[in-house]
Coordinates of C-alpha atoms and ligand atoms in Angstrom, one line a residue:
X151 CA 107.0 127.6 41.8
X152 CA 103.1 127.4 42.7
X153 CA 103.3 123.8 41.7
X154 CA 106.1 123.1 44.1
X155 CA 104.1 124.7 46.9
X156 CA 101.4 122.6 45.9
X157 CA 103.4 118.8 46.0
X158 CA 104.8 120.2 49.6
X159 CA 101.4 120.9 50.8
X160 CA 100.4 117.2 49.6
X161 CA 103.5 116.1 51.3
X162 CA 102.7 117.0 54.4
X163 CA 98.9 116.2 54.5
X164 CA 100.1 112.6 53.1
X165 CA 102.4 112.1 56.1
X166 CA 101.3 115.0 58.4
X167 CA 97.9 113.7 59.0
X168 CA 98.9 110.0 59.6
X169 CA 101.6 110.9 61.9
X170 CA 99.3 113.4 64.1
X171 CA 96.8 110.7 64.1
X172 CA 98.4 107.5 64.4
X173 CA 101.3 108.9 67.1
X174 CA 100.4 112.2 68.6
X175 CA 96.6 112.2 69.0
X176 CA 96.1 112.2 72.4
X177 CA 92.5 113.7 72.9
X178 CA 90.8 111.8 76.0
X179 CA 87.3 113.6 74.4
X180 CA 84.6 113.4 77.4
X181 CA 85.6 110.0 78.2
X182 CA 84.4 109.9 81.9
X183 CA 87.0 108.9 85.1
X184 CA 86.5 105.8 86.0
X185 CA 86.0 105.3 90.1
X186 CA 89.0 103.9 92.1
X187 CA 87.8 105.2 95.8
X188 CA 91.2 105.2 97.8
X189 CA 88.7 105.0 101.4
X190 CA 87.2 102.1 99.3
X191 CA 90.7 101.0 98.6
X192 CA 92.4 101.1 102.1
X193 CA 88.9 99.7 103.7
X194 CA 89.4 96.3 101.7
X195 CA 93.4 96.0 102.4
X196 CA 92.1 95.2 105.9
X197 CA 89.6 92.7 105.5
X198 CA 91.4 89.8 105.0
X199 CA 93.5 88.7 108.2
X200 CA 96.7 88.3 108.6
X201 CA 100.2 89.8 108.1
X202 CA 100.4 92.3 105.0
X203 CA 103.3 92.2 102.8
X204 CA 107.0 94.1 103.9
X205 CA 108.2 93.9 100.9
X206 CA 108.1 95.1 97.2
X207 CA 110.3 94.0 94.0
X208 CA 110.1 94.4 90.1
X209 CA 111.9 92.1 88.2
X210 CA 112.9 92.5 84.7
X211 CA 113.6 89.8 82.2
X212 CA 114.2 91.6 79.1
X213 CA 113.5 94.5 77.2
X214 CA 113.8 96.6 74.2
X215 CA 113.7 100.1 72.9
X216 CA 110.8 101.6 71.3
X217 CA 109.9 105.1 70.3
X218 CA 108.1 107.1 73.3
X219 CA 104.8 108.1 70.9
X220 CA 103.9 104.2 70.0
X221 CA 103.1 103.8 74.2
X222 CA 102.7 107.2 75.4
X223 CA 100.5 109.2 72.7
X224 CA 102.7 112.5 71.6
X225 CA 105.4 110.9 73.7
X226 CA 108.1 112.0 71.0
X227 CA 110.6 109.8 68.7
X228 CA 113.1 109.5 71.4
X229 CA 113.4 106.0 72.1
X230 CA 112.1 104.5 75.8
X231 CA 113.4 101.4 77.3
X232 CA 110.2 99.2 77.6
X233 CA 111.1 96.6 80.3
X234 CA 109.3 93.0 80.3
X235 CA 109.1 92.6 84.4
X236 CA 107.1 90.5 87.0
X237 CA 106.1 92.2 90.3
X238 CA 106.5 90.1 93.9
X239 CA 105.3 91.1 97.2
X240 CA 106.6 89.4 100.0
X241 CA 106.5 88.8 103.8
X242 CA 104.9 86.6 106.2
X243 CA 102.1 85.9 105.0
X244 CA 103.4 84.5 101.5
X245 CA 104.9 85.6 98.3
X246 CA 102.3 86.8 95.9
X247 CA 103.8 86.9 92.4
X248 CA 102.3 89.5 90.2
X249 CA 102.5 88.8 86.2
X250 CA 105.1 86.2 85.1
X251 CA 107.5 87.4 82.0
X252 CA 107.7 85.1 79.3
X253 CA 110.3 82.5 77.5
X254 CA 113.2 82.8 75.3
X255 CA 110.8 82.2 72.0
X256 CA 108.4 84.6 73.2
X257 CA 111.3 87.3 73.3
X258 CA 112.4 86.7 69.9
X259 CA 108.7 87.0 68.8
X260 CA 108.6 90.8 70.7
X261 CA 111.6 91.6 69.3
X262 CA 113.6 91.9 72.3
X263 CA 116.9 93.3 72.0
X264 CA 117.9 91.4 75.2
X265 CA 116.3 88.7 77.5
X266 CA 118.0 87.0 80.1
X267 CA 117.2 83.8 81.3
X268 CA 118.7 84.0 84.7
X269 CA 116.4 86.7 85.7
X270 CA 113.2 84.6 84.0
X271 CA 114.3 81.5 85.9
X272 CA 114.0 84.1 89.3
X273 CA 110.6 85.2 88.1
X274 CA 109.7 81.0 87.4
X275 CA 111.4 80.5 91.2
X276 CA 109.1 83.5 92.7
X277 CA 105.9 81.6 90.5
X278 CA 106.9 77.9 92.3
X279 CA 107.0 79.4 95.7
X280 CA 104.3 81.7 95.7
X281 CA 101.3 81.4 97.6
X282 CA 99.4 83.7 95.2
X283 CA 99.2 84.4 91.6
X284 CA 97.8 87.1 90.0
X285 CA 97.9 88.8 86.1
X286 CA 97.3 92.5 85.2
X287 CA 95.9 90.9 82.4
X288 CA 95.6 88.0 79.3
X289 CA 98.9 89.4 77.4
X290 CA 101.7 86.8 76.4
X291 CA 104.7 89.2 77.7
X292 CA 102.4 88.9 81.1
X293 CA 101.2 85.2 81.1
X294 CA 103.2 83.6 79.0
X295 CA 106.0 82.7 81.8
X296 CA 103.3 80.6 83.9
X297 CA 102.1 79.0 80.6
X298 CA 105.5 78.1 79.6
X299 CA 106.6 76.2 82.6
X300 CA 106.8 72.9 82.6
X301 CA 105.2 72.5 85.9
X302 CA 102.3 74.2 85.2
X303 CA 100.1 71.7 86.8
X304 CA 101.6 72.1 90.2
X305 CA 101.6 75.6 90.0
X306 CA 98.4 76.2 88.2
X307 CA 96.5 76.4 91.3
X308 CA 98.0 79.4 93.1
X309 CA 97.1 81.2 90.1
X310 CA 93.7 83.6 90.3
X311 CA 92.7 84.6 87.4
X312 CA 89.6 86.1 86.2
X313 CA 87.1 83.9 83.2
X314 CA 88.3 86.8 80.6
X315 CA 92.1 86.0 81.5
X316 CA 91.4 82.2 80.9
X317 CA 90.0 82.9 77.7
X318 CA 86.9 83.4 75.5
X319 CA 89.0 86.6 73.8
X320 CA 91.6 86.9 71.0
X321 CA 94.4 87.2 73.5
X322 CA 93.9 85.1 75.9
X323 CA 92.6 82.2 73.5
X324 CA 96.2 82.8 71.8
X325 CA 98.4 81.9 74.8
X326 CA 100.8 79.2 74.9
X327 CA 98.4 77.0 77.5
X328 CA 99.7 73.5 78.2
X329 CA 96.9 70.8 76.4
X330 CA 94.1 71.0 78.3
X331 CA 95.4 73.0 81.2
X332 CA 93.6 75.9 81.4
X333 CA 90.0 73.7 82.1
X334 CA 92.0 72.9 85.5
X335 CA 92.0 77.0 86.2
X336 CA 89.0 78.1 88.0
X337 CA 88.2 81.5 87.1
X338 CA 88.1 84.2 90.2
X339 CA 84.5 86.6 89.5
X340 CA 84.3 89.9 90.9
X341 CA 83.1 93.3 90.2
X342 CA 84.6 96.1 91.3
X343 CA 87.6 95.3 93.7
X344 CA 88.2 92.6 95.9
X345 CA 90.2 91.5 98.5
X346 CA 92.4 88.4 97.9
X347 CA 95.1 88.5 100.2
X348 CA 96.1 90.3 103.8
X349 CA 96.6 94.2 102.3
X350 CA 96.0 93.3 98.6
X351 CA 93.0 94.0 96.5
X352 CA 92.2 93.4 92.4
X353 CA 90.6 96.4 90.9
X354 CA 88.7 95.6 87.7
X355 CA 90.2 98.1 85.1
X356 CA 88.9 96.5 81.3
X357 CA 90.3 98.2 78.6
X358 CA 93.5 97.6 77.7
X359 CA 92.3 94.3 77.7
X360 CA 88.6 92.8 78.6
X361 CA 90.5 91.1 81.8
X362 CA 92.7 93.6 82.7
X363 CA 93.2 94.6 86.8
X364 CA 95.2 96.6 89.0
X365 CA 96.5 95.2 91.9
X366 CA 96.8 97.3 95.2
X367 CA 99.1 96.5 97.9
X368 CA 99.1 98.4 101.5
X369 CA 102.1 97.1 103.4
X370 CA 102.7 96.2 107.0
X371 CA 104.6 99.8 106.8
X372 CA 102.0 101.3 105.6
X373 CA 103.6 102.2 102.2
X374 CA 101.1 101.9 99.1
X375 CA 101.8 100.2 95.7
X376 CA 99.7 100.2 92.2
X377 CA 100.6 97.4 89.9
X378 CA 98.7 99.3 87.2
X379 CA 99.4 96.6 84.1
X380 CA 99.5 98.1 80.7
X381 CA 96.3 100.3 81.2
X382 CA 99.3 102.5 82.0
X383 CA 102.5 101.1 79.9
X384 CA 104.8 104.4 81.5
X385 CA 105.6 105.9 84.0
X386 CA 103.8 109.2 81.5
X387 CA 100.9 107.4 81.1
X388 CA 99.5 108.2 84.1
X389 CA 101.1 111.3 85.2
X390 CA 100.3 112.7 81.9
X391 CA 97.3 110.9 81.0
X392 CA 98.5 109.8 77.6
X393 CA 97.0 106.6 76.4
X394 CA 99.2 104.3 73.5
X395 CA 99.4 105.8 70.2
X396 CA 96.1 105.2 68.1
X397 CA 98.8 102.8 66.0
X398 CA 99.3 100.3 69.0
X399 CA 96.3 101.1 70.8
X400 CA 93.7 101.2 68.3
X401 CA 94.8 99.1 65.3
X402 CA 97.2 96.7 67.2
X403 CA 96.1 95.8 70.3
X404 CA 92.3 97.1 69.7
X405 CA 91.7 98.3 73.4
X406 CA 88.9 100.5 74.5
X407 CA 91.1 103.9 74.0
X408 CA 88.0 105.8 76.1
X409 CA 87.8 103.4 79.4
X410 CA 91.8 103.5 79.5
X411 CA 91.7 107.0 79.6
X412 CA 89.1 106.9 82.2
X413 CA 91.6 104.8 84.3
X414 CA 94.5 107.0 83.9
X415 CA 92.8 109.5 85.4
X416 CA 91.8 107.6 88.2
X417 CA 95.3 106.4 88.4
X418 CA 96.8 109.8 88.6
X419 CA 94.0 110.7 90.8
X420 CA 95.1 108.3 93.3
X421 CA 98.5 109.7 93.1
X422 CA 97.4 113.2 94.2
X423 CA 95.4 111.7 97.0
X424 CA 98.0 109.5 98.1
X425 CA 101.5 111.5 97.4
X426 CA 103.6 107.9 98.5
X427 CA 101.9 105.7 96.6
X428 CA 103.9 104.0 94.9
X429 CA 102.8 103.3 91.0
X430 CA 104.2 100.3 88.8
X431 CA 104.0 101.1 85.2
X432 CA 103.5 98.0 82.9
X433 CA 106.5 98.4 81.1
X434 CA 108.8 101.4 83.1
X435 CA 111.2 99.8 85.2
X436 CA 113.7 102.7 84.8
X437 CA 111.1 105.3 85.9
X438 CA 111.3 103.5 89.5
X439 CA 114.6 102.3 89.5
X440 CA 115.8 106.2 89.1
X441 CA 112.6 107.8 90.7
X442 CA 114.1 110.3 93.4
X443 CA 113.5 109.8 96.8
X444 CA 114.1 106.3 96.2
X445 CA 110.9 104.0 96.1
X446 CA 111.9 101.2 98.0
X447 CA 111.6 99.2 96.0
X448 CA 113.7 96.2 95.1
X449 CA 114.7 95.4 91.8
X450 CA 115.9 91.8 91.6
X451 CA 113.9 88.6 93.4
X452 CA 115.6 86.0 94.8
X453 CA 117.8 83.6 93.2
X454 CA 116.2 80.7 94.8
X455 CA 113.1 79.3 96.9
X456 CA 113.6 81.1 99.4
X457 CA 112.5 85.1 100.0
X458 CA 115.0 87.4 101.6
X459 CA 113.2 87.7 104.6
X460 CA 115.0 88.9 107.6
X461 CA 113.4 86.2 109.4
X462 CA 110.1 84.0 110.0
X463 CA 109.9 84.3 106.0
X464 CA 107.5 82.9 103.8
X465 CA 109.0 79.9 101.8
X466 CA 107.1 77.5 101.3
X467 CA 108.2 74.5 98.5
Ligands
ZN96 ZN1 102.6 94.2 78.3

């Protein structure tokens, strides 16, 4: 009897402690919130002239299902619908595409259980047209559907991304970049946040990644959106502040578990401040496709090179 007590007890330190640690663990410890000033913020959404973006839309190529704890630390077994998605802003001024997807082989390598080429061929449509081109940060299911087109070279230089997105780390060394491409690139320096477009402006967030950035949007309505990459990969992330599991976060993808948890908090600080603001979740399509009141926000781009602008739009080919 005492002996069975014993191999129980074993049992559960053997799995127990694993599972706490590699899935549940959660403790954000005294890492420190990282500044995001909204004044800061709204100031630099007005410094570059011109009209700001009307419109907002998330498109999804693919996706799969994955249990909640592996993105969203002591998120539960239940599975979540992690959605592979691209984010466009549009209006007079000119389509800004944010992140790209990826190709067919790089959904078989993640394991999708469904990717749909239509949709990437919208996303590859938004890339051709845009007149801006941004990344959250250096990841393939980010990058990879710039890298992979076969026009690369003519749409190369829309794209702005920062040195540690055009390489000189593990992740974005590994991307599929055409032969000799990526020399072409010139990488976009800043600290802090910057303004790069009439009512958007890249805010510096590494940890997830050493290139990773948020992208801010105020729109001609005034609405707010938060591309916030995979520094928060659901919707959870940041209401909850839960970082990834120490299983993805710390032995897979290796990101800086303290300065992501210092950007959640700024993330969900933003929120409180701004009530409306609207925040994109790497991976969470369903949390804004179902949020209630709707978010306005779009959920398909446009089929061809042309935005669905009511008029005066922005295509240029
Ligand atoms: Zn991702």
């Amino acid at each position: 009897m005492k002996r069975r007590y014993w191999i129980l007890l074993a049992l559960i330190v053997v799995l127990g402690v694993p599972y706490y640690w590699l899935l549940v663990d959660n403790r954000p410890g005294g890492a420190p919130e990282r500044p995001i000033p909204l004044t800061e913020l709204r100031r630099l959404a007005e410094t570059v002239p011109g009209p700001k973006p009307e419109r907002v839309a998330v498109q999804t190529v693919g996706w799969r299902r994955v249990p909640g704890a592996l993105f969203v630390a002591g998120g539960g077994l239940k599975r979540n619908l992690l959605t592979i998605q691209a984010g466009l802003l549009s209006g007079p001024w000119g389509d800004i595409v944010i992140d790209s997807g990826f190709g067919a082989q790089d959904a078989e390598e993640f394991g999708l259980e469904a990717y749909r080429p239509d949709s990437q061929a919208r996303v590859d449509a938004a890339l051709r047209r845009a007149r801006l081109i941004v990344f959250t940060h250096e990841h393939l299911d980010h990058m990879g559907g710039l890298t992979r087109l076969p026009d690369f070279a003519r749409v190369a230089p829309r794209a702005l991304v920062t040195p540690e997105q055009r390489g000189g780390n593990r992740w974005s060394d590994s991307l599929p970049w055409p032969k000799g491409a990526r020399e072409r690139l010139k990488p976009f320096r800043y600290s802090g946040m910057a303004a790069v477009a009439p009512g958007v402006v890249l805010i510096r967030t590494p940890g997830h990644t050493p290139g990773s950035q948020m992208v801010y949007a105020r729109l001609a309505d005034g609405r707010e959106v938060l591309f916030a990459g995979d520094t928060a990969t659901m919707e959870r992330s940041w209401r909850q502040v839960r970082a990834r599991s120490r299983l993805v976060g710390d032995l897979m993808v290796g990101e800086d578990r303290n300065a992501v948890f210092g950007w959640l908090k700024a993330v969900n600080r933003l929120h409180r401040q701004a009530p409306g603001m609207v925040i994109v979740a790497g991976h969470d399509e369903e949390a804004l496709r179902f949020a209630k009141p709707p978010l306005g926000v779009a959920f398909e781009f446009p089929a061809n090179g042309s935005s669905p602008a009511r008029g005066g739009g922005s295509a240029k080919r």
